[in-house]
XYZ file of C-alpha atoms in Angstrom:
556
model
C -71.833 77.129 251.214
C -72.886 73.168 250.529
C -74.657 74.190 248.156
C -72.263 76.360 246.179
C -69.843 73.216 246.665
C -72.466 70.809 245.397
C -72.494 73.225 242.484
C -68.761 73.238 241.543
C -68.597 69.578 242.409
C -71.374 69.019 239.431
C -69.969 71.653 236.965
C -66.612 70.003 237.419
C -67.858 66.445 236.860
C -69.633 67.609 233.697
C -66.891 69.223 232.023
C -64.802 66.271 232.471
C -67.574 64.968 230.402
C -67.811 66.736 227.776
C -64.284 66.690 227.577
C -64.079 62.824 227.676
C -66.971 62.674 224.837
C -64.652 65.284 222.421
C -61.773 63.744 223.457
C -62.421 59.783 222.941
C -62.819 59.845 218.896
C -59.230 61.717 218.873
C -57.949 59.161 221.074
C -59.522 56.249 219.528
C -58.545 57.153 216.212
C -55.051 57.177 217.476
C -54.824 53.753 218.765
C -57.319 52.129 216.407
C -56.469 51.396 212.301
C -58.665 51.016 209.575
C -57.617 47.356 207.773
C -59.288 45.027 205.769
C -61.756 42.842 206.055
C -63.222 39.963 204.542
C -66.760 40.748 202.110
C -68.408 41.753 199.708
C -68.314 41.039 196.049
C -66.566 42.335 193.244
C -68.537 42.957 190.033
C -66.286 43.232 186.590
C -67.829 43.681 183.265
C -66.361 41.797 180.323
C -66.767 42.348 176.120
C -67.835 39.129 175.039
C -69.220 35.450 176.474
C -67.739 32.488 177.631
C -67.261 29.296 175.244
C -65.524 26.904 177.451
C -64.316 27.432 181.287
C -61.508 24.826 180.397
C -57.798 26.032 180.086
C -56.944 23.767 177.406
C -59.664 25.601 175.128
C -59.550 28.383 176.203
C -56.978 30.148 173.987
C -59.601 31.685 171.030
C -62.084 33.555 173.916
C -60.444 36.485 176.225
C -63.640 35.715 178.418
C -62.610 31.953 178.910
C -58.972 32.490 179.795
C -60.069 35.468 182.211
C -62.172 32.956 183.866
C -60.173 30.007 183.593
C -57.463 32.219 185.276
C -59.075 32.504 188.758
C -59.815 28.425 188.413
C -57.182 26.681 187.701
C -53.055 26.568 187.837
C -50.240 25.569 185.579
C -47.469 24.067 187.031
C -45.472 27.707 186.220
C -46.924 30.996 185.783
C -45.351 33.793 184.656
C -44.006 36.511 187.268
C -44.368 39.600 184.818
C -40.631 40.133 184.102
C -40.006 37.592 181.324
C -39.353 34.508 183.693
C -41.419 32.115 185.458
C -42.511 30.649 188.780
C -43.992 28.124 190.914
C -47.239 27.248 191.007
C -48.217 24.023 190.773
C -44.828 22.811 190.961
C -42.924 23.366 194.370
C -39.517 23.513 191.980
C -37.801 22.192 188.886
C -34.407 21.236 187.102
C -33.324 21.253 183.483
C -30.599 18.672 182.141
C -27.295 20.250 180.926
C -28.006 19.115 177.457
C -31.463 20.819 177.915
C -33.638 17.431 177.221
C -34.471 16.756 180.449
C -37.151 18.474 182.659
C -38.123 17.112 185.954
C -40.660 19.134 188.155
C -41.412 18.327 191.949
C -44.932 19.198 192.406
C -46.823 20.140 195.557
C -48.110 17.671 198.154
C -50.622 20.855 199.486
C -52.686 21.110 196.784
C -56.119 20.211 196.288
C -58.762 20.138 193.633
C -61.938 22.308 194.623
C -63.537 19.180 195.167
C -61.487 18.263 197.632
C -59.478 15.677 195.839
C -55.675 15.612 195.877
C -53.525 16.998 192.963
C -50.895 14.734 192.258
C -48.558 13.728 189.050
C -51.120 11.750 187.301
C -53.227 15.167 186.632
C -50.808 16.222 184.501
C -49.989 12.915 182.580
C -53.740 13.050 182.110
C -53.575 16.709 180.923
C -50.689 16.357 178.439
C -51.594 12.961 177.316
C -55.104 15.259 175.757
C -52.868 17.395 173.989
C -50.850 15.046 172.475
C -53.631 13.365 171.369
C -54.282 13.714 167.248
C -57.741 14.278 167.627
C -56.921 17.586 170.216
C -59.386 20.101 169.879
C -57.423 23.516 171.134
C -55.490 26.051 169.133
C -52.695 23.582 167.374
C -49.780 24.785 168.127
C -50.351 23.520 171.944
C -51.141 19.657 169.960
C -47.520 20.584 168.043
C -45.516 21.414 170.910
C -46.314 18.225 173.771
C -46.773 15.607 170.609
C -43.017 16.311 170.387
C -42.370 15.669 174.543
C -42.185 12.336 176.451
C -43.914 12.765 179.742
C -43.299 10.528 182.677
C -44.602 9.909 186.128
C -41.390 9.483 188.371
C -43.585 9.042 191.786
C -46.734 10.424 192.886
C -45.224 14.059 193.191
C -42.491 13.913 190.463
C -42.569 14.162 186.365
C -40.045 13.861 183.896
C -40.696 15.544 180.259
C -38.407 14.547 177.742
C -37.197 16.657 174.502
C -36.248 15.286 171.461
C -33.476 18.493 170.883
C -33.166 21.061 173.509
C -35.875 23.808 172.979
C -34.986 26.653 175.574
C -38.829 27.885 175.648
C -40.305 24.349 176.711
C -41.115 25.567 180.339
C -43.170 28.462 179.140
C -45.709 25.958 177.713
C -46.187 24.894 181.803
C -47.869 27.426 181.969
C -51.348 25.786 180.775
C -53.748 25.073 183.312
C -53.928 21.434 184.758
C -57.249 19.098 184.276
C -58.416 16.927 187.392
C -58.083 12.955 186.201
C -60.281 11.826 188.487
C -63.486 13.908 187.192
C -62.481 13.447 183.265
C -60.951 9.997 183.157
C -61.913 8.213 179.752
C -62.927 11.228 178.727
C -61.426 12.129 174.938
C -59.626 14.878 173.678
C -62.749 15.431 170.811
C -65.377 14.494 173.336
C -63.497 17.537 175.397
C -65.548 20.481 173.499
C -69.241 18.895 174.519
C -68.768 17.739 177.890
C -70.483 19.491 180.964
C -67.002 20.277 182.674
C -67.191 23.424 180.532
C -69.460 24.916 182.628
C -68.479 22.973 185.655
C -64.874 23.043 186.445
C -63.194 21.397 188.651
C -59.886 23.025 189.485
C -57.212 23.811 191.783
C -57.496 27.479 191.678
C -58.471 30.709 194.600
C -62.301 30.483 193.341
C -64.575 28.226 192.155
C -67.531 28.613 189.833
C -70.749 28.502 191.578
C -72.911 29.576 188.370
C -72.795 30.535 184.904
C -74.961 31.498 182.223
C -74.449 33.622 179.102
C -75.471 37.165 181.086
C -73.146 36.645 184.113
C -70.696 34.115 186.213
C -70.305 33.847 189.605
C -67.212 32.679 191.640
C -66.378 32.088 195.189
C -63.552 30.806 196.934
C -62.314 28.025 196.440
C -61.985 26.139 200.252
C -59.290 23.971 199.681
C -57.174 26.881 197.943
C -53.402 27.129 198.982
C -51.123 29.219 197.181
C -47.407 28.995 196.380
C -45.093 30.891 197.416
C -44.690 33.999 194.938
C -44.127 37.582 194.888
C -47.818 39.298 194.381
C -50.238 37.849 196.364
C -49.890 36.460 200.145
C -53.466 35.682 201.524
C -54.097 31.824 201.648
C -58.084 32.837 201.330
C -59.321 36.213 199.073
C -60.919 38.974 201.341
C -63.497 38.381 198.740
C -66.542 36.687 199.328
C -66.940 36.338 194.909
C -66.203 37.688 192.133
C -68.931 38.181 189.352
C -68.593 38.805 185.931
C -71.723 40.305 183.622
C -70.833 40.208 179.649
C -72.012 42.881 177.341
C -71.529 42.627 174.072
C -69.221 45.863 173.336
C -66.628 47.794 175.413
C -68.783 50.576 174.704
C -71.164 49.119 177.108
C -69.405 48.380 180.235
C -68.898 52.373 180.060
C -72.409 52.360 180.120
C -73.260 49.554 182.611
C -70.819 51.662 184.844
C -72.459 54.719 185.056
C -75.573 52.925 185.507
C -74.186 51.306 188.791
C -74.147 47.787 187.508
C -70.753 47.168 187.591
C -67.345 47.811 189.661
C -65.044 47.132 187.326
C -64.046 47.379 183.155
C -62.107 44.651 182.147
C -60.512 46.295 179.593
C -60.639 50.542 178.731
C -59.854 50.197 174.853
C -57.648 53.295 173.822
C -60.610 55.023 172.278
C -62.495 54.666 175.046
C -59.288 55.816 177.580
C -60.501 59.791 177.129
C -64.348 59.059 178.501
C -63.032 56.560 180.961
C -60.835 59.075 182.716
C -63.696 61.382 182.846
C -65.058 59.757 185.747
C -63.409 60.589 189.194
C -64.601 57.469 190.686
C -63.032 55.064 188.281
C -59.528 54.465 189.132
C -57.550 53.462 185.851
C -54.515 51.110 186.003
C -52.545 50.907 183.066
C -49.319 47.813 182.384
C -47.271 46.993 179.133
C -48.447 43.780 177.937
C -46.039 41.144 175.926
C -46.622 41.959 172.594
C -46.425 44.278 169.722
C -48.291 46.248 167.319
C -46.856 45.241 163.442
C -47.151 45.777 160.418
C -46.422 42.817 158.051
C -45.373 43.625 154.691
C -45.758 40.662 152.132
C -42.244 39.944 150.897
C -42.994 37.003 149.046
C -45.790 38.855 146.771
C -43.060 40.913 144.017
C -46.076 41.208 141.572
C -48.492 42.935 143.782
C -45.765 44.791 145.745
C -42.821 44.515 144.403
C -41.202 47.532 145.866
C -41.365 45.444 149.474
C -38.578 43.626 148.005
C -36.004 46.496 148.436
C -34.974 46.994 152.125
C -34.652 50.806 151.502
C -37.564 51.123 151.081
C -38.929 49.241 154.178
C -36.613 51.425 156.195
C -38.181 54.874 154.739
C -41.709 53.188 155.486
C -40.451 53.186 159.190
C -38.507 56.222 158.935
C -41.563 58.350 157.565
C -43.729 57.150 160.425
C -44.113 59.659 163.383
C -44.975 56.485 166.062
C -44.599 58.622 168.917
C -47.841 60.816 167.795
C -49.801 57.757 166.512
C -49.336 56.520 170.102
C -50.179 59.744 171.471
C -52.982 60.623 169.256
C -54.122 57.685 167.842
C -53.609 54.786 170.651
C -54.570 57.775 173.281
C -51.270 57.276 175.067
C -51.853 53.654 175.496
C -48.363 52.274 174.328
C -45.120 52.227 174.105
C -42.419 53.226 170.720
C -40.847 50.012 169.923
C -37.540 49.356 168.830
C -37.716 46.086 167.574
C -38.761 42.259 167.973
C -37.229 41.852 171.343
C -38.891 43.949 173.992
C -36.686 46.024 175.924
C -37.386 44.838 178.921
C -36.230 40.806 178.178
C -32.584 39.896 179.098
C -32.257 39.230 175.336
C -32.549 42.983 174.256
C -29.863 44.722 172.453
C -29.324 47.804 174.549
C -27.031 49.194 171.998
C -29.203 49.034 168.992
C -29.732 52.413 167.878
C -33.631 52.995 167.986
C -35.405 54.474 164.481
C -36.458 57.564 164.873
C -38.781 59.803 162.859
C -37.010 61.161 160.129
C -38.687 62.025 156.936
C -35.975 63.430 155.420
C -34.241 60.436 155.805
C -36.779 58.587 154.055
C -37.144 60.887 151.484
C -33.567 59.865 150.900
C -33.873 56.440 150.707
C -36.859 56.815 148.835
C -35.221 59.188 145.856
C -31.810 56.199 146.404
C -34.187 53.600 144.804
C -35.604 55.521 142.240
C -38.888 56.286 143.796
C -39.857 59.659 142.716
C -42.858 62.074 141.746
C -42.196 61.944 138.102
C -45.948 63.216 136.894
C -46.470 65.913 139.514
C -49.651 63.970 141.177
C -47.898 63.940 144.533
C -47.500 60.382 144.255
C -43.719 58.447 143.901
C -43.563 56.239 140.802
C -40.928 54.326 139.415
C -40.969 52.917 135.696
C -44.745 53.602 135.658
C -46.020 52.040 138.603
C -46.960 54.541 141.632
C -45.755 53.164 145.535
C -48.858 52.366 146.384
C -50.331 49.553 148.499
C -53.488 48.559 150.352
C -53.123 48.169 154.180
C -55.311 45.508 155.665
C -56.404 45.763 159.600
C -59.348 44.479 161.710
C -62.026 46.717 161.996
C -61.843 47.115 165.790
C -61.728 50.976 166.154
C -58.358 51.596 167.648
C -56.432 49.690 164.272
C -59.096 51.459 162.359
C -57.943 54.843 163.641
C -54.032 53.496 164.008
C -54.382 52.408 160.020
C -55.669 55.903 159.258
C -53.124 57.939 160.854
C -50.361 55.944 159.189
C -51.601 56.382 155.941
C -51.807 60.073 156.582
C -48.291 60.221 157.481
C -47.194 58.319 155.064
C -48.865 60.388 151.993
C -46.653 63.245 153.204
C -44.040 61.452 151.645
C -45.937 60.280 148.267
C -46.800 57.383 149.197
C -50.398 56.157 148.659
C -51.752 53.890 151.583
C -55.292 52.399 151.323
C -56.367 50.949 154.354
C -59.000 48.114 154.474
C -60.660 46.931 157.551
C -61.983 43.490 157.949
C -64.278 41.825 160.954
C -63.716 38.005 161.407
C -61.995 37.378 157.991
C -58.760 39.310 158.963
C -57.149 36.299 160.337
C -58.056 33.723 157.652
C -56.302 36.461 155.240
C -53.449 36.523 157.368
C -52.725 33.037 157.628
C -53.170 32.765 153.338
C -50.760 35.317 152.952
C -53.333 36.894 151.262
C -52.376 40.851 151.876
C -49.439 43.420 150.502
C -49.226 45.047 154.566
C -51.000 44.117 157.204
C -51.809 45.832 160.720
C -51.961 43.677 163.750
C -51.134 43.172 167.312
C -49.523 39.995 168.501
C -49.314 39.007 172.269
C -45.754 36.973 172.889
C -45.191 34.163 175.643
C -42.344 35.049 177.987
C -39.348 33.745 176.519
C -37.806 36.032 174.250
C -37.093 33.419 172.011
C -38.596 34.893 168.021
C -38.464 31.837 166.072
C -42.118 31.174 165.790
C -42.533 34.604 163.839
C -38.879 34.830 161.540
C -37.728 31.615 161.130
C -37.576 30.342 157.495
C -39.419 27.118 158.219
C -42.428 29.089 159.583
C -43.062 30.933 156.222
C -45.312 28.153 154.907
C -48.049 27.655 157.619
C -45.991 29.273 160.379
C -46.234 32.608 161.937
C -43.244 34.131 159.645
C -46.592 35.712 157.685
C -44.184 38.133 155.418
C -42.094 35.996 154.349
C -38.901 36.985 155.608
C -36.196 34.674 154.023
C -33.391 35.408 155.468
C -30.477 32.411 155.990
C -28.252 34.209 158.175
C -31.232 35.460 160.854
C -32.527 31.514 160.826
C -29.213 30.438 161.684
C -28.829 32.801 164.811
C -32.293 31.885 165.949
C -31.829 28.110 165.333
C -28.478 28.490 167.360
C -30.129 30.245 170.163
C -32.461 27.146 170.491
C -30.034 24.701 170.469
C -28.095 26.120 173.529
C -29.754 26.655 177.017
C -27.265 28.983 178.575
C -28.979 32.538 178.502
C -25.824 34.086 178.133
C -25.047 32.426 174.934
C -28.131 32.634 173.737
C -28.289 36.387 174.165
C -25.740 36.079 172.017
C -27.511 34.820 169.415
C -30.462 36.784 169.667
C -27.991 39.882 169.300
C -26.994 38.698 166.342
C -30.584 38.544 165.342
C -31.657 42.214 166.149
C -29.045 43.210 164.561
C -29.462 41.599 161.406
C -33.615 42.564 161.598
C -32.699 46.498 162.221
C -30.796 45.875 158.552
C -32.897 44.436 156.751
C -36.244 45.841 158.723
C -38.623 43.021 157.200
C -41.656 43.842 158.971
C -42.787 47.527 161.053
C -42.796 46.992 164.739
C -44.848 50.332 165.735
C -45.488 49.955 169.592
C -45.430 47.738 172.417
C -49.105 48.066 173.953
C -50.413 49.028 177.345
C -53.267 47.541 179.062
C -55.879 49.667 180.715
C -57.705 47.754 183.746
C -60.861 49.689 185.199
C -61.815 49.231 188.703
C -64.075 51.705 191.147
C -62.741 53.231 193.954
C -64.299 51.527 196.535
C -61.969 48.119 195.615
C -58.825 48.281 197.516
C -55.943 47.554 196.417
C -55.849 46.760 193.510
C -52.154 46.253 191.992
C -50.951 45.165 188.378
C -48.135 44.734 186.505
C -46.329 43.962 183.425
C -48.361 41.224 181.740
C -48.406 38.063 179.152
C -51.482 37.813 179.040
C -55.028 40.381 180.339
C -56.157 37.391 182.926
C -52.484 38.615 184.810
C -54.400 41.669 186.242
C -55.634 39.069 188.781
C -52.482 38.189 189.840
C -53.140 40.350 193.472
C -56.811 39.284 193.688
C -56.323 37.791 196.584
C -55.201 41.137 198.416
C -58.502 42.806 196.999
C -60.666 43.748 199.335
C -63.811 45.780 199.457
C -64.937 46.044 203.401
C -62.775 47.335 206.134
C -62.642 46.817 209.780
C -60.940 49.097 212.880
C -58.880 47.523 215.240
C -55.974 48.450 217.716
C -53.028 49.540 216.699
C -51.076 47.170 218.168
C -53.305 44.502 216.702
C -52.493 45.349 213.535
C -48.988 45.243 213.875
C-alpha cells in the first residue's frame, strides 16, 4: 500500500513537471516583450566616393552630403512637409518688415570633441561663405554676401537682410563648422585641409575612419538632439554605421546578394524590378522635392523657332502620356506633375486644372498653328521646315529610357524627337544655353518660392535656362518676395501658376520618388517626404538591429 502511494506521489510530482516545463515558454512569452536593444552595425552601400566630409562643400557629391548628414547640424532642418525646424537653434523670430532674423541657439550642444557650440560657430561659418575667395557651389557665396550677421550674446545671432527675402531661413539649413578647430583657417585653404577627412561636428555620429573603399561612424558621445518629430533617442541603438562605395548602382545589387552589405542607398528606377525580387530586401519609397523637366530653349527662334508659339508647347505636353512614362519608363517611381509648385506646398493652386493626355487635343493645336503633314512623310512641317528638334539628357539610364519613351510618343503625333545623351558635359550645356529641349531633374529647397528658375533676371547666368521672358510672371514672383505673410504670398504665387499653365514655358513631367533599400533584419526603419536623399536618416536614431526580452511591465 506505501508503496503504491510512493508511486502516485512520484507520478503526480512528475506530471506537474512536465507540465511546468510546457507550460513556462507560454507563460513567459506572455509576460515578457521582445524590444530593442543597443548593437550591431549597419552596413549601407553607396554609388560613388567621398570628396570632402565638410557641409559647406559638400553640395556637388551625394556621398559627401549623405555623410555630412549624420555629422553635423544646421541651425534648421527641414521637417519633410515644406517647413522647417529646430536644430541647432532652440527657436527664432522674423521682423515684421522681414529684415530681421534673430535665432536663440542651444546651450546643450556640444562639438564631438567635446567643445561647446556657441554663436561664434556660426559667425565663423558664414563669415567663410561670404568670403570672395569661397570655394562651394556659388549660389551659397551669393546668398550670405548679401546678409549682415551678428553675435547678440554667446547664444544669440542677428542676420540682417538688405530687402525682405521670404526663403532666407531655408539657407539655415547648412551645416555649422567648429571655430575652435578651423580658426585662421581660409575659405580657399578650406578644400586642402585635413578636416575633410576629420570632422569635427555636432552631429549623432562621428567619423572614426575613412578611406576611398569604406567609412566608418560611431556615435557621437556628446550628441543631444532637439526636440523634433522623427527621432527621440538621445544615443542611436547603433553601435556604427558603415558605408562601402562601389562605383555603380548596379553593384550594390550585387554586393547585396553577396552578403556585403545591409542596405542600398539608392534603388534607381531601372533597377526597382530586380530589387523587389528579393524577399529579404525591404524597399521604402518617399517623394523627393523636385521635378523631372523638360526645358525648351525659348530664346533660340533660329534653331527652334516653333518653341516660340505657346500652342505648340501646350500640344508637346498634351501629346505626352506621363502617366505610362512613369509607369513604364520610371518603373512606378514618381509622381504626374501639375506644375512648378508641388502639390503638397501651401503655395499650390488646388484649382488649377491638371493637363491631361490628350492627343487629340494636341493634334488641334498643332493643325491651329499651321503645323501639318504636308509631304506625306509622317512628319508636321510648316513653310518647309519639319517640327523637329533634338532632345538633350544625361546618359544615366533612367533619362536615357525617359528621353526614349517621349520621343516615341511624341512621333505619334508627327513630331520628330532626337534624343542625345551626354555624361559630364550635360550640365556645362545647360548652363550655355546651348540645347533646343533639354531633360533633367531638379531637386528644390523647401520654400515654394520659384524665382531662382522663372524670374527674368535669372535668364542670363541664372537658373531660368529657357528663357522664359515673361513681365507679368516676374512681377508676381518679385511681389511674393517682397511680402512675408504666407497668405499674401500664396497669393502671388497663384497668380504665377496660373500665368505658367498659359503660357506652359517649360514641361514639368513628374515629381520623383526615392527608393531607400534596407535588409530585413534593420528595424525600423521609417522615411518620409524628402529635400534632399541624406533625409532618409532622419529616424536613424530609432534603428536598431539587436533585440532584447524583458517584462511586460518593464516595457511599459
Amino acid at each position: 500500500m506505501g508503496r503504491y502511494i510512493r508511486w502516485q506521489a512520484l507520478i503526480a510530482i512528475s506530471g506537474i513537471t512536465l507540465v511546468g516545463v510546457f507550460l513556462f515558454p507560454i507563460a513567459l512569452s506572455r509576460t515578457t516583450v521582445l524590444v530593442p536593444d543597443e548593437g550591431g552595425i549597419y552596413v549601407e552601400g553607396m554609388a560613388g566616393a567621398p570628396q570632402y566630409v565638410n557641409p559647406l562643400l559638400a553640395q556637388y557629391n551625394q556621398v559627401d552630403q549623405d555623410l555630412a548628414a549624420l555629422i553635423f547640424n544646421g541651425l534648421t532642418r527641414a521637417d519633410g512637409q515644406g517647413g522647417l525646424e529646430p536644430d541647432l537653434a532652440l527657436s527664432w523670430s522674423v521682423s515684421s518688415d522681414g529684415l530681421t532674423y534673430v535665432f536663440r541657439l542651444r546651450q546643450d550642444v556640444r562639438w564631438s570633441d567635446g567643445e561647446a557650440f556657441d554663436a561664434d560657430d556660426v559667425l565663423f561659418t558664414v563669415r567663410l561663405m561670404q568670403d570672395p575667395d569661397f570655394p562651394g557651389v556659388p549660389y551659397l557665396g551669393d546668398l550670405w554676401r548679401t546678409v549682415t550677421v551678428e553675435k547678440v550674446d554667446a547664444y544669440t545671432v542677428r542676420f540682417s537682410l538688405h530687402e525682405p527675402f521670404p526663403p532666407f531661413a531655408d539657407y539655415t539649413t547648412i551645416g555649422i563648422l567648429p571655430k575652435h578647430v578651423l580658426n585662421g583657417v581660409s575659405a580657399q585653404e578650406l578644400l586642402t585641409h585635413p578636416f575633410n577627412v576629420h570632422p569635427i561636428g555636432t552631429g549623432p555620429f562621428l567619423l572614426q575612419e575613412i578611406s576611398a573603399e569604406r567609412a566608418l561612424l560611431v556615435p557621437n558621445p556628446y550628441y543631444v538632439p532637439a526636440q523634433r518629430k522623427y527621432a527621440r533617442r538621445q544615443q542611436p541603438y547603433l553601435d556604427g554605421v558603415e558605408f562601402r562605395f562601389y562605383p555603380t548602382y548596379e553593384r550594390l545589387l550585387t554586393a547585396y546578394q553577396a552578403g556585403e552589405i545591409q542596405g542600398i542607398s539608392y534603388v534607381p528606377p531601372y533597377l526597382f524590378p530586380q530589387a523587389a525580387r528579393l524577399p529579404s530586401l525591404n524597399l521604402y519609397s518617399a517623394r523627393l522635392s523636385g521635378y523631372q523637366i523638360v526645358y525648351l530653349n525659348l530664346q533660340d527662334p533660329e534653331g527652334a523657332p516653333f518653341f516660340q508659339d505657346a500652342r505648340v508647347r501646350l500640344a508637346l505636353l498634351l501629346a505626352l502620356d506621363r502617366q505610362a512614362l512613369v509607369d513604364d519608363a520610371l518603373n512606378g517611381q514618381g509622381i504626374v506633375a501639375n506644375g512648378p509648385i508641388r502639390p503638397w506646398s501651401w503655395a499650390y493652386d488646388p484649382d488649377l486644372p491638371p493637363v491631361e493626355y490628350d492627343p487629340t487635343q494636341a493634334q488641334t493645336l498643332l493643325a491651329e498653328a499651321n503645323w501639318l503633314d504636308t509631304d506625306g512623310d509622317g512628319i508636321r512641317d510648316k513653310n518647309g521646315r519639319p517640327l523637329q528638334f533634338t532632345l538633350l539628357t544625361g546618359d544615366d539610364p533612367v533619362f536615357a529610357r525617359l528621353g526614349q519613351a517621349m520621343a516615341e510618343q511624341w512621333s505619334r503625333q508627327g513630331i520628330a524627337v532626337k534624343v542625345e545623351t551626354l555624361g559630364a558635359g550635360l550640365s556645362d550645356r545647360l548652363r550655355a544655353r546651348d540645347f533646343q529641349a533639354v531633360l533633367v531633374e531638379l531637386l528644390l529647397s523647401g520654400d515654394p518660392d520659384p524665382y531662382p528658375l522663372w524670374h527674368q533676371t535669372q535668364i542670363e547666368g541664372g537658373q531660368n535656362y529657357g528663357g522664359w521672358d515673361n513681365r507679368e510672371a516676374s512681377e508676381a514672383l518679385e511681389q511674393a518676395r517682397s511680402v512675408t505673410d504666407q497668405d499674401q504670398r500664396r497669393d502671388y504665387y497663384l497668380q504665377f501658376q496660373r500665368i505658367f499653365a498659359e503660357e506652359t514655358p517649360a514641361l514639368i513631367i513628374a515629381y520623383p520618388a526615392y527608393t531607400y533599400a534596407v535588409d530585413q533584419s534593420i528595424h525600423n526603419v521609417q522615411i518620409g517626404p524628402m529635400v534632399n536623399p541624406a533625409d532618409r536618416f532622419r529616424s536613424i536614431a530609432d534603428w536598431y538591429i539587436n533585440t532584447r526580452r524583458v517584462i511586460l511591465a518593464e516595457a511599459r
